[in-house]
Coordinates of C-alpha atoms in Angstrom, one line a residue:
M1 CA 16.8 -0.4 13.3
T2 CA 16.7 -2.3 16.5
D3 CA 17.2 -6.1 16.9
D4 CA 14.0 -6.3 18.9
P5 CA 11.6 -3.8 17.3
R6 CA 8.6 -5.1 19.3
A7 CA 10.4 -4.3 22.5
L8 CA 11.2 -0.8 21.4
S9 CA 7.6 -0.3 20.1
M10 CA 6.2 -1.3 23.5
L11 CA 8.7 1.1 25.2
T12 CA 7.8 4.0 22.8
A13 CA 4.1 3.5 23.6
L14 CA 4.9 4.5 27.1
L15 CA 7.8 6.9 26.6
P16 CA 7.4 8.5 23.1
L17 CA 10.3 9.4 21.0
V18 CA 11.3 12.9 22.2
F19 CA 14.1 15.2 21.1
L20 CA 14.5 18.2 23.6
A21 CA 16.1 21.5 23.0
C22 CA 16.0 25.0 24.6
S23 CA 13.2 25.7 27.1
S24 CA 11.4 28.7 25.6
D25 CA 7.6 28.5 25.7
T26 CA 7.1 30.9 22.8
T27 CA 6.8 29.7 19.2
S28 CA 8.1 31.7 16.2
D29 CA 4.5 32.7 15.4
G30 CA 3.8 34.2 19.0
A31 CA 1.9 31.4 20.5
T32 CA 2.5 31.1 24.2
E33 CA 1.4 27.6 24.9
R34 CA 2.6 24.3 23.5
I35 CA 1.0 20.9 23.6
D36 CA 3.2 18.6 25.8
L37 CA 2.6 15.5 23.7
E38 CA 4.6 13.3 26.1
S39 CA 2.3 14.0 29.1
A40 CA -0.8 15.0 27.3
T41 CA -4.0 13.1 28.0
I42 CA -5.7 11.4 25.0
R43 CA -9.4 10.7 24.7
T44 CA -10.1 7.9 22.3
T45 CA -13.4 7.6 20.6
E46 CA -13.9 4.4 18.5
T47 CA -17.0 3.3 16.6
P48 CA -17.5 -0.3 15.6
R49 CA -17.4 -1.4 11.8
P50 CA -19.0 -0.6 9.6
S51 CA -19.2 3.1 10.6
F52 CA -17.9 6.4 9.3
A53 CA -14.1 7.2 9.6
G54 CA -12.5 10.5 9.2
L55 CA -10.4 11.4 6.1
Q56 CA -9.7 15.0 7.0
V57 CA -10.5 17.3 10.0
R58 CA -10.5 21.1 10.7
L59 CA -11.0 22.8 14.0
V60 CA -12.9 26.1 13.8
G61 CA -13.8 27.5 17.3
D62 CA -16.0 25.1 19.2
R63 CA -16.7 23.0 16.0
V64 CA -14.9 20.0 14.5
F65 CA -15.4 19.6 10.7
V66 CA -14.7 16.0 9.5
L67 CA -14.8 14.6 5.9
E68 CA -15.9 11.0 6.6
V69 CA -16.3 7.8 4.7
V70 CA -18.0 4.5 5.3
R71 CA -17.9 1.2 3.5
D72 CA -20.7 -1.3 3.9
V73 CA -20.6 -5.1 3.9
E74 CA -21.3 -5.2 0.1
G75 CA -18.2 -3.0 -0.5
R76 CA -20.1 0.1 -1.3
S77 CA -18.8 3.3 0.1
S78 CA -20.3 6.9 0.7
R79 CA -18.9 10.0 2.1
R80 CA -20.2 12.9 4.1
L81 CA -19.2 16.2 5.8
A82 CA -19.9 15.9 9.6
V83 CA -19.8 18.7 12.1
Y84 CA -19.3 17.9 15.8
A85 CA -19.3 20.0 19.0
R86 CA -15.6 20.3 20.1
N87 CA -16.4 19.5 23.7
G88 CA -19.4 17.2 23.2
V89 CA -20.1 14.0 25.0
E90 CA -17.9 11.1 23.8
G91 CA -19.6 9.4 20.9
A92 CA -22.2 12.1 20.5
A93 CA -23.9 12.4 17.1
P94 CA -22.9 15.2 14.7
L95 CA -24.6 18.5 15.0
W96 CA -25.3 18.3 11.2
T97 CA -24.1 16.3 8.2
W98 CA -24.1 16.8 4.5
M99 CA -23.8 13.9 2.0
G100 CA -24.5 15.5 -1.3
E101 CA -26.5 13.9 -4.2
P102 CA -26.4 10.2 -5.1
N103 CA -23.2 9.4 -7.0
E104 CA -21.6 12.7 -5.7
S105 CA -18.3 11.8 -4.0
L106 CA -16.8 14.4 -1.6
S107 CA -13.1 15.0 -2.4
D108 CA -12.1 17.9 0.0
F109 CA -13.6 20.9 1.8
A110 CA -12.6 24.4 3.1
V111 CA -14.1 26.4 6.0
H112 CA -14.2 30.2 5.3
P113 CA -14.1 33.2 7.8
S114 CA -17.9 33.6 7.5
G115 CA -18.4 30.0 8.7
E116 CA -19.6 28.9 5.2
I117 CA -18.0 25.8 3.6
T118 CA -16.8 25.0 0.1
V119 CA -16.9 21.3 -0.7
A120 CA -15.1 19.9 -3.7
T121 CA -17.0 17.0 -5.1
E122 CA -17.1 14.7 -8.1
N123 CA -20.1 13.3 -10.0
L124 CA -19.2 9.6 -10.3
A125 CA -22.2 9.0 -12.7
G126 CA -21.1 11.5 -15.4
T127 CA -18.6 11.1 -18.3
A128 CA -17.2 14.6 -18.5
S129 CA -17.1 17.8 -16.3
Q130 CA -17.6 15.8 -13.2
F131 CA -15.8 18.0 -10.8
R132 CA -18.1 20.4 -8.8
L133 CA -17.9 23.2 -6.3
V134 CA -20.6 23.2 -3.6
R135 CA -21.2 26.1 -1.2
L136 CA -22.9 25.5 2.2
D137 CA -24.0 28.0 4.7
A138 CA -22.7 27.8 8.3
G139 CA -25.6 25.4 9.2
G140 CA -25.0 23.0 6.4
A141 CA -27.8 24.3 4.1
L142 CA -27.0 24.2 0.3
R143 CA -26.3 27.7 -1.2
T144 CA -24.9 26.7 -4.6
R145 CA -23.8 23.7 -6.6
A146 CA -22.1 24.0 -10.0
P147 CA -19.9 22.0 -12.3
L148 CA -16.3 23.2 -12.5
S149 CA -15.7 24.0 -16.1
A150 CA -12.5 23.4 -18.0
P151 CA -10.1 26.3 -17.2
A152 CA -10.7 29.5 -19.3
T153 CA -7.8 31.7 -18.5
L154 CA -4.8 29.4 -19.2
P155 CA -1.9 31.3 -21.0
D156 CA -1.7 30.6 -24.7
G157 CA 0.4 27.5 -25.5
S158 CA -0.1 25.9 -22.2
L159 CA -1.6 22.7 -23.6
D160 CA -1.3 20.9 -27.0
G161 CA -5.0 21.8 -27.8
P162 CA -8.2 23.5 -26.4
A163 CA -8.5 23.2 -22.7
A164 CA -12.1 22.1 -23.0
A165 CA -11.0 19.0 -25.0
I166 CA -7.9 18.3 -23.0
V167 CA -8.9 18.8 -19.4
R168 CA -11.7 16.4 -18.9
M169 CA -12.5 17.5 -15.3
R170 CA -12.7 14.0 -14.0
S171 CA -10.6 11.4 -12.1
T172 CA -10.6 7.6 -12.0
D173 CA -12.3 5.6 -9.2
D174 CA -10.5 5.9 -5.8
G175 CA -10.6 3.6 -2.9
A176 CA -12.8 4.4 0.1
L177 CA -9.9 5.5 2.3
E178 CA -8.2 7.6 -0.3
K179 CA -8.3 11.3 -0.7
G180 CA -9.8 12.9 -3.8
W181 CA -8.1 14.4 -6.9
L182 CA -9.7 17.8 -6.5
R183 CA -8.0 19.8 -3.7
V184 CA -9.3 23.0 -2.3
Q185 CA -7.8 25.6 0.2
P186 CA -9.7 28.7 1.6
R187 CA -8.4 32.2 0.6
G188 CA -10.8 34.4 2.7
E189 CA -14.2 33.7 1.2
D190 CA -12.5 32.7 -2.1
V191 CA -10.8 29.4 -2.9
T192 CA -7.6 28.0 -4.6
L193 CA -7.9 24.7 -6.3
A194 CA -5.5 22.0 -7.6
Y195 CA -6.6 19.0 -9.4
L196 CA -5.4 16.0 -11.5
S197 CA -7.7 15.3 -14.5
V198 CA -7.9 12.6 -17.0
A199 CA -6.5 14.0 -20.3
G200 CA -8.6 13.9 -23.5
R201 CA -7.5 14.3 -27.1
S202 CA -8.0 17.6 -29.0
D203 CA -9.2 15.6 -32.1
G204 CA -12.2 14.2 -30.1
T205 CA -11.0 10.6 -30.1
P206 CA -11.4 8.7 -26.8
D207 CA -9.5 9.7 -23.7
A208 CA -5.9 8.4 -23.6
R209 CA -5.2 5.6 -21.1
N210 CA -3.2 6.7 -18.1
E211 CA -2.6 10.3 -19.3
Y212 CA -3.3 13.3 -17.2
V213 CA -2.9 17.0 -16.7
T214 CA -2.5 18.9 -13.4
I215 CA -4.1 22.3 -13.0
V216 CA -4.1 25.1 -10.4
E217 CA -6.9 27.7 -10.3
A218 CA -7.9 30.7 -8.2
M219 CA -11.7 31.2 -7.9
R220 CA -13.6 34.2 -6.6
W221 CA -16.7 33.9 -4.6
S222 CA -19.3 36.4 -5.8
G223 CA -22.0 35.8 -3.3
V224 CA -24.0 33.6 -5.7
G225 CA -21.2 31.5 -7.3
Y226 CA -17.5 31.0 -8.1
D227 CA -15.8 32.9 -10.9
E228 CA -12.3 32.0 -12.3
S229 CA -9.6 34.6 -11.5
W230 CA -6.8 32.7 -13.2
S231 CA -5.7 29.2 -14.1
R232 CA -2.3 27.7 -14.8
V233 CA -1.0 24.3 -16.0
V234 CA 1.2 22.6 -13.3
D235 CA 2.1 19.6 -15.5
G236 CA 0.9 19.3 -19.1
R237 CA -0.3 16.1 -20.6
H238 CA 1.8 13.3 -19.0
H239 CA 1.7 9.5 -18.7
I240 CA 1.6 7.8 -15.3
E241 CA 2.0 4.0 -15.1
P242 CA -0.3 2.3 -12.4
I243 CA 1.5 2.0 -9.2
E244 CA 0.9 -1.5 -7.8
W245 CA 0.5 -0.6 -4.1
H246 CA -2.3 -1.9 -2.1
D247 CA -4.7 1.0 -0.9
E248 CA -4.8 0.3 2.9
F249 CA -2.6 3.3 3.5
G250 CA -3.6 5.0 0.2
W251 CA 0.0 4.8 -1.3
M252 CA -1.3 4.3 -4.9
N253 CA -3.4 7.4 -4.5
A254 CA -0.6 9.5 -3.0
A255 CA 1.6 8.6 -5.9
L256 CA -0.9 10.0 -8.4
R257 CA -2.9 12.9 -6.9
P258 CA -1.6 16.4 -6.3
V259 CA -1.4 18.1 -3.0
L260 CA -2.0 21.7 -2.3
A261 CA -0.9 24.2 0.3
L262 CA -1.6 27.9 0.7
D263 CA 0.9 30.3 2.3
D264 CA 0.1 33.4 4.3
D265 CA 0.8 35.7 1.4
G266 CA -1.6 33.8 -0.8
T267 CA 1.0 31.9 -2.7
A268 CA -0.3 28.4 -3.8
I269 CA 2.1 25.5 -3.8
V270 CA 1.2 22.3 -5.7
G271 CA 3.1 19.2 -4.9
R272 CA 3.1 15.9 -6.7
T273 CA 5.4 12.8 -7.3
F274 CA 7.9 13.6 -10.0
S275 CA 7.7 10.9 -12.6
Q276 CA 9.4 10.7 -16.0
G277 CA 6.2 11.6 -17.7
R278 CA 5.7 14.8 -15.5
C279 CA 9.3 15.7 -16.0
A280 CA 9.0 15.4 -19.8
S281 CA 5.9 17.5 -19.7
L282 CA 7.9 20.4 -18.2
T283 CA 10.7 20.1 -20.7
R284 CA 8.0 20.7 -23.4
T285 CA 5.9 23.4 -21.7
T286 CA 7.9 25.5 -19.1
H287 CA 11.3 24.4 -20.3
E288 CA 12.4 24.4 -16.6
F289 CA 14.5 21.2 -17.1
E290 CA 16.6 19.7 -19.8
Q291 CA 15.3 16.3 -21.0
S292 CA 18.5 14.7 -19.5
I293 CA 17.4 15.3 -15.9
C294 CA 14.4 13.1 -16.6
D295 CA 16.6 10.1 -16.6
T296 CA 18.3 10.8 -13.2
K297 CA 17.6 9.7 -9.7
K298 CA 15.7 13.1 -9.2
V299 CA 12.8 11.5 -11.1
S300 CA 10.9 8.3 -10.6
P301 CA 11.2 5.9 -13.6
F302 CA 8.2 4.2 -15.1
F303 CA 7.0 1.1 -13.3
N304 CA 8.8 2.1 -10.1
I305 CA 6.6 1.3 -7.1
D306 CA 8.8 2.4 -4.3
Y307 CA 10.9 5.4 -5.2
Q308 CA 8.9 8.5 -5.9
P309 CA 10.8 11.9 -5.8
F310 CA 8.6 14.9 -5.0
A311 CA 8.3 18.2 -6.9
T312 CA 6.8 21.5 -5.6
T313 CA 5.8 24.5 -7.8
S314 CA 4.6 27.8 -6.4
F315 CA 2.2 30.2 -7.9
S316 CA 1.8 33.8 -6.6
I317 CA -1.5 35.2 -5.6
A318 CA -1.7 36.8 -9.2
G319 CA -0.8 33.4 -10.8
V320 CA 2.9 34.0 -11.5
R321 CA 4.7 30.7 -11.7
G322 CA 7.7 30.2 -9.5
R323 CA 10.4 27.5 -9.9
T324 CA 9.9 23.8 -9.5
N325 CA 11.9 22.3 -6.7
I326 CA 12.6 18.6 -6.4
V327 CA 12.9 16.7 -3.1
V328 CA 14.9 13.6 -2.8
P329 CA 16.3 12.7 0.6
D330 CA 20.0 11.5 0.7
H331 CA 20.4 7.7 0.5
A332 CA 16.7 7.1 -0.1
G333 CA 15.8 3.6 -1.2
E334 CA 12.1 4.0 -1.0
F335 CA 10.4 7.4 -0.6
L336 CA 6.9 8.8 -0.9
V337 CA 5.3 12.2 0.3
F338 CA 1.8 12.1 1.4
D339 CA 1.0 15.6 2.4
M340 CA 2.4 19.2 2.8
A341 CA 1.7 22.5 4.5
A342 CA 3.0 26.0 4.1
R343 CA 3.6 29.0 6.4
T344 CA 5.7 32.2 6.3
G345 CA 7.6 31.2 3.2
R346 CA 8.4 27.7 4.3
L347 CA 7.0 24.4 3.2
A348 CA 6.8 21.2 5.3
L349 CA 6.4 17.7 3.8
V350 CA 5.7 14.4 5.4
G351 CA 5.5 10.8 4.2
T352 CA 7.8 7.8 4.5
L353 CA 11.3 6.8 3.8
A354 CA 13.5 3.8 3.8
R355 CA 17.2 4.7 3.7
L356 CA 20.0 2.6 2.2
D357 CA 23.3 2.0 4.0
A358 CA 26.8 3.1 2.8
N359 CA 26.8 0.2 0.3
G360 CA 23.4 1.0 -1.1
H361 CA 21.5 -1.7 0.6
H362 CA 18.4 -1.8 2.8
I363 CA 19.0 -2.4 6.6
Y364 CA 16.2 -5.0 6.9
Y365 CA 14.9 -5.9 10.2
S366 CA 13.3 -9.0 11.9
S367 CA 9.8 -9.6 13.3
G368 CA 11.6 -11.3 16.1
N369 CA 11.6 -14.9 17.5
G370 CA 14.3 -16.0 15.1
A371 CA 12.6 -14.7 12.0
P372 CA 14.9 -13.6 9.1
N373 CA 15.8 -9.9 8.6
N374 CA 13.2 -9.3 5.6
L375 CA 11.1 -6.4 6.7
V376 CA 11.5 -2.9 5.0
P377 CA 12.7 -0.2 7.5
Y378 CA 10.2 2.5 6.7
D379 CA 10.5 5.6 8.9
G380 CA 8.2 8.6 9.1
Y381 CA 9.7 11.3 6.9
I382 CA 9.6 15.0 7.8
G383 CA 11.2 17.8 5.7
V384 CA 11.0 21.6 6.0
F385 CA 12.2 23.7 3.0
D386 CA 12.4 27.2 1.7
R387 CA 9.3 27.6 -0.3
D388 CA 10.9 29.4 -3.2
T389 CA 14.4 28.0 -3.4
G390 CA 13.8 24.4 -2.1
A391 CA 16.8 24.8 0.3
V392 CA 16.5 22.3 3.1
Q393 CA 15.9 23.9 6.6
Y394 CA 15.2 20.8 8.6
E395 CA 14.9 17.2 7.6
T396 CA 14.6 14.1 9.8
S397 CA 12.7 10.9 10.2
V398 CA 10.8 9.2 13.0
D399 CA 11.6 5.6 13.8
Q400 CA 9.4 3.9 16.5
G401 CA 10.9 0.5 16.0
R402 CA 8.9 -1.1 13.1
A403 CA 7.6 0.7 10.1
D404 CA 6.2 4.2 10.3
Y405 CA 4.6 6.8 7.9
F406 CA 2.9 10.1 8.1
A407 CA -0.3 10.5 6.1
T408 CA -1.2 14.1 7.0
I409 CA 0.2 17.5 8.3
H410 CA -1.2 20.8 9.4
W411 CA 0.7 24.0 10.1
T412 CA -1.1 26.4 12.4
K413 CA 0.1 29.4 14.6
E414 CA 0.5 26.8 17.4
G415 CA 3.1 24.9 15.3
I416 CA 3.3 21.8 12.9
V417 CA 1.4 18.6 13.7
A418 CA 1.5 15.4 11.7
A419 CA -0.3 12.0 12.0
G420 CA -0.1 8.6 10.4
A421 CA 0.7 5.0 11.4
S422 CA 3.3 3.2 13.3
D423 CA 4.3 -0.4 14.3
W424 CA 3.4 -2.1 11.0
D425 CA 5.5 -4.4 9.0
R426 CA 5.9 -4.9 5.2
W427 CA 8.1 -7.6 3.9
N428 CA 10.7 -7.0 1.2
G429 CA 9.3 -9.3 -1.5
G430 CA 6.0 -7.7 -2.1
M431 CA 3.5 -5.0 -1.0
S432 CA 1.6 -6.9 1.6
I433 CA 1.3 -5.4 5.1
L434 CA 2.0 -8.2 7.7
R435 CA 1.1 -6.4 10.9
G436 CA -1.6 -4.0 11.9
A437 CA -0.8 -0.4 12.6
D438 CA -1.3 1.9 15.5
P439 CA -1.9 5.6 15.2
L440 CA 1.1 8.0 15.3
I441 CA 1.1 11.8 16.2
A442 CA 4.1 14.1 16.0
L443 CA 4.8 17.7 16.8
I444 CA 7.5 19.4 14.7
D445 CA 9.5 22.4 15.6
P446 CA 11.8 23.4 12.8
E447 CA 13.4 26.3 14.7
R448 CA 14.4 24.1 17.6
R449 CA 15.0 21.2 15.0
T450 CA 13.1 18.9 17.2
V451 CA 10.3 16.3 16.9
T452 CA 8.1 14.7 19.5
A453 CA 6.4 11.6 18.4
R454 CA 3.8 9.4 20.2
R455 CA 2.4 6.1 19.1
I456 CA -1.0 5.2 20.7
A457 CA -1.0 1.4 21.2
F458 CA -4.1 -0.7 20.3
P459 CA -4.4 -4.4 21.2
S460 CA -4.9 -5.9 17.7
D461 CA -1.9 -6.7 15.4
E462 CA -4.4 -8.0 12.7
R463 CA -6.3 -4.8 11.9
H464 CA -5.2 -1.2 11.2
F465 CA -5.8 1.8 13.6
H466 CA -4.3 5.0 12.0
G467 CA -4.6 8.7 11.3
L468 CA -5.6 10.2 8.0
G469 CA -6.5 13.8 9.2
V470 CA -5.2 16.0 11.9
D471 CA -5.5 19.6 13.2
M472 CA -4.3 21.6 16.2
D473 CA -5.2 24.8 18.0
S474 CA -4.4 26.4 21.3
T475 CA -6.5 23.9 23.2
G476 CA -5.3 20.7 21.8
I477 CA -5.0 18.3 18.8
V478 CA -7.7 16.2 17.0
M479 CA -6.7 13.2 14.9
V480 CA -9.2 11.2 12.8
G481 CA -9.0 8.0 10.8
P482 CA -10.2 4.4 10.6
A483 CA -10.3 1.9 13.4
D484 CA -10.3 -1.9 13.0
A485 CA -9.5 -1.3 9.3
P486 CA -8.6 -4.1 6.9
M487 CA -5.1 -5.3 6.0
T488 CA -3.9 -6.3 2.6
H489 CA -5.6 -9.7 2.5
S490 CA -8.5 -9.1 4.8
G491 CA -11.0 -9.5 2.1
D492 CA -9.5 -12.6 0.4
G493 CA -11.8 -15.5 -0.5
G494 CA -14.8 -13.2 -1.2
N495 CA -14.9 -12.0 2.5
I496 CA -15.9 -8.5 1.5
A497 CA -17.4 -7.8 5.0
N498 CA -13.8 -8.0 6.3
R499 CA -13.1 -4.9 4.3
T500 CA -15.3 -2.8 6.4
F501 CA -13.8 -0.4 9.1
G502 CA -14.9 1.7 12.0
G503 CA -14.1 5.3 13.0
L504 CA -11.3 6.6 15.3
R505 CA -10.8 10.0 16.8
L506 CA -8.1 11.1 19.2
D507 CA -8.6 14.2 21.3
V508 CA -5.1 15.3 22.7
R509 CA -5.0 18.0 25.5
N510 CA -2.4 19.1 28.0
A511 CA -3.0 17.3 31.3
A512 CA -3.9 20.4 33.1
A513 CA -6.5 21.5 30.5
S514 CA -8.3 18.1 30.6
H515 CA -9.4 18.4 34.2

C-alpha cells in the first residue's frame, strides 16, 4: 500500500490502473471490439434520495432490465423490476415496472430468448413455502405465479428426513441493499435455481436456529408453469453463526447466501462460503472430504467475521454432481467472494482480499496527515479457475490506494466485467466504514492476464456511491447501484431518514461510439 493513499486515489481517478499486454483486438470468443475503459466516456445518472437503486442489471437488445430497491424515511423498503430504453433520455422514466404483490420481495430475475422474464420472489408474510417463481411476458404482464415447492426429485438419502419437512423454502430477513437467497439463471426458456433455505426438523418441532440447507434445481417451462426436472442437495443441514458485518456493502449476506453461475454447456455451478458447518455436512452426505479438513485453513471457523474460504460445486445439465473445489488465495488474512460467472469451462470469482506479509501480519495503511497505520488493506479480488478441477488460471487483485472490493461480475462474449466500490476505509479494530466509497469498474482478460480498472470519483467522503450490478455488450457497459447511500453509523441516534439512498447508473461507451 502507498504511504499517501489519497494522492494515489486522486491519480487513479484520472489515470486508472491499467495493465497492458499484446495488441490483438479479437477476444477468445470472437468479439472484434473491446471497450477501452481508460478513454471511454461515462454518462452518470444519479437520482436523489430516497429513490430506487439498482441491485442487478441485464442488457437485452435496446432494453435495460434492472432489479431495483428503495428505502423510505421510515426505514421500509420495497423492490421492483424496471425496464428502460437503452438509449433513452438521461433520467427518463422506465418503459414499465413490476412490483409484485404486497409483502412479495424480489430476489432475482432472468430474461429468456422469447423476451419473457422469470422473477424469483419471496412471500415475506408467510411461514413456509415462501419462495415463488413468477413468469412475466415481454411487456411485463403476469403470466403465472406459483409457490416453489420443496424439491421432489432428490436422490435417496440426500437429507436426514423428508424434503418437505427439512427444506422450509424460506429465508430470513435481508437488508434493503442485499441480494436474495433464491438465485435464478436462464437456460433457454427454462431456469436453473439455487437457494439457501432455513432448515426444519423432520419430527415437526420448530425450525432450528441458524441451520440451513442449500439446494440446486433445474426447472422446465411448460408454457403454463414450471416443472421440476431434477434437484440436488449442495450442502445438507448445516449451522452458520451470524456474521457480525454491517450491511452497507452486503458482506453479511454474501457470507451466507449461495451464488449461481450457468456455463455454456448447461453446467450449473453453485458457490458459497465454506464454513465448518458446510464442510461437516459434506463429510456426512457426499463424503467428499474427511472431517479433518474441516479444521484447516481451507475452511472458515465458527464466529470468524473476516476469513471466508469459498467452495464451488458443479452439476451437469442432467444433475450429475462434480467435485467441490475450495478457493483460498495465498497469504489471505481476510477474504470474501461476492459473485461469480462461468464461460467455456472456466469460472471467474470476484470479491475482496487483505493479504498478510511474510510474517503473517497485515500491512495496515494510514488515512494521512500523521494518522496511525490502522486501516485494513482490502484489495479487489479476481480469480479465474478451471471449472471442473479448480486449477488457478489467473489470479490478481486491484489496489486503487485505499480499500477496494468487487460486488458483481458478468462474463459475456465481449469479455469479463466487474463492479464494486473503491476509495473507502475500514479500521482494524471493528467493522465500521470510515470513508465513503466511489464506484469501481474493471475489465478482466484472463488470456492476456490483464485487468483494467477505473474508479469514478464522487465529491462526498461521507456517503457511499458504488456498483452492485453490471453488464456489458458490444456497445458498452452499464453499472447500477446506490448513490448517496448510508455509511455504518449514518442512522445512529434514531436518524432513520439518513439510511435512505438514491439511484446511480453509469453508462460506459467507447469515445467514438458516444458521439
